[in-house]
Coordinates of C-alpha atoms in Angstrom, one line a residue:
E1 CA -15.3 8.7 11.0
V2 CA -12.7 6.3 9.5
Q3 CA -10.3 8.2 7.1
L4 CA -7.5 6.8 5.2
V5 CA -5.4 9.1 3.1
E6 CA -2.8 7.5 0.8
S7 CA 0.1 9.7 -0.7
G8 CA 3.5 9.1 -2.2
G9 CA 2.4 8.0 -5.7
G10 CA 4.0 9.2 -8.9
L11 CA 5.7 8.7 -12.1
V12 CA 8.9 6.4 -11.9
Q13 CA 11.0 4.5 -14.5
P14 CA 11.2 0.8 -14.6
G15 CA 13.5 -0.4 -12.0
G16 CA 12.8 2.4 -9.7
S17 CA 11.5 3.0 -6.2
L18 CA 8.5 4.6 -4.4
R19 CA 7.4 4.7 -0.8
L20 CA 3.6 5.0 -0.3
S21 CA 2.2 6.2 3.0
C22 CA -1.2 6.0 4.5
A23 CA -2.6 8.2 7.1
A24 CA -5.2 6.7 9.3
S25 CA -7.7 8.5 11.6
G26 CA -11.0 7.9 13.3
F27 CA -10.3 4.3 14.7
T28 CA -7.8 2.7 16.9
F29 CA -5.2 2.2 14.3
S30 CA -3.0 -0.1 16.5
S31 CA -5.7 -2.6 16.9
Y32 CA -6.3 -3.5 13.2
A33 CA -4.4 -5.3 10.7
M34 CA -3.8 -3.2 7.7
S35 CA -3.5 -4.1 4.0
W36 CA -2.4 -2.5 0.7
V37 CA -4.5 -3.2 -2.5
R38 CA -4.3 -1.9 -6.1
Q39 CA -6.3 -1.6 -9.2
A40 CA -4.9 -1.4 -12.5
P41 CA -6.8 0.2 -15.4
G42 CA -9.6 -2.2 -16.6
K43 CA -8.9 -4.7 -13.9
G44 CA -10.4 -5.5 -10.4
L45 CA -8.8 -5.0 -7.1
E46 CA -5.7 -7.0 -6.3
W47 CA -4.6 -7.7 -2.7
L48 CA -1.0 -6.9 -2.3
S49 CA 0.2 -7.3 1.3
V50 CA -1.1 -7.4 5.0
I51 CA 0.6 -6.5 8.1
N52 CA -0.8 -7.6 11.6
A53 CA -1.8 -5.0 14.4
V54 CA 1.6 -4.9 16.0
G55 CA 3.6 -5.2 12.9
G56 CA 5.1 -8.5 13.6
S57 CA 3.7 -10.4 10.7
T58 CA 3.5 -9.6 7.1
T59 CA 2.2 -11.5 4.0
Y60 CA 2.7 -10.7 0.4
A61 CA 1.2 -11.6 -2.9
D62 CA 3.4 -13.5 -5.1
S63 CA 3.4 -10.7 -7.6
V64 CA 5.1 -8.2 -5.3
K65 CA 7.1 -10.6 -2.9
G66 CA 10.7 -9.7 -2.6
R67 CA 10.1 -6.3 -4.2
F68 CA 7.6 -4.6 -1.9
T69 CA 7.7 -4.1 1.8
I70 CA 4.9 -3.3 4.2
S71 CA 5.4 -1.6 7.3
R72 CA 3.7 0.6 10.0
D73 CA 4.1 3.0 12.6
N74 CA 1.5 2.9 15.3
A75 CA 2.7 5.9 17.4
K76 CA 1.9 8.0 14.0
N77 CA -1.0 6.1 12.9
R78 CA 0.8 5.5 9.4
L79 CA 1.0 2.5 7.0
Y80 CA 3.8 2.5 4.5
L81 CA 4.4 0.5 1.3
Q82 CA 8.1 0.5 0.0
M83 CA 8.1 -0.5 -3.6
N84 CA 11.4 -1.4 -5.4
S85 CA 12.2 -2.7 -8.7
L86 CA 9.1 -1.4 -10.0
K87 CA 7.7 -2.8 -13.4
P88 CA 5.2 -1.4 -16.0
E89 CA 2.8 -4.0 -14.6
D90 CA 2.8 -2.3 -11.3
T91 CA 1.0 0.7 -12.7
A92 CA -2.3 1.0 -10.8
V93 CA -4.1 3.1 -8.2
Y94 CA -2.9 2.0 -4.7
Y95 CA -5.1 1.8 -1.8
C96 CA -4.7 1.2 1.9
L97 CA -7.4 -1.0 3.4
A98 CA -8.8 -1.3 7.0
G99 CA -11.7 -3.5 7.9
G100 CA -12.9 -3.4 4.2
I101 CA -12.7 0.6 4.2
K102 CA -10.2 2.0 1.7
G103 CA -9.0 5.6 0.9
Q104 CA -9.0 7.7 -2.3
G105 CA -5.9 5.9 -3.5
T106 CA -2.6 7.3 -5.0
Q107 CA -1.7 6.8 -8.6
V108 CA 1.5 5.1 -9.4
T109 CA 2.8 5.0 -12.9
V110 CA 5.8 3.0 -14.1
S111 CA 7.0 4.0 -17.6
S112 CA 10.0 5.1 -19.4

């Protein structure tokens, strides 16, 4: 059974940083590209970033480019999202995504 468990969310002030983590199990993690998406209150899913299976190639949405960094540790079956210079509009539930399957999400709230 594929399982994706996100963690690391919380309340942070504008300009602050958070590092999200996604623990993957039930599939060969190192064989799959992985993505992060988010859903803000009352809005649809927004794709943020993707990293290829070996971690050598990344792509970002314009809304987070230069502020967020996606990475992975295939030895630990973990996906990460380092988020810097956070803005109130980054408030959302963040999900990791593998082959169309996402986890339960982790809430990020950016507010003073």
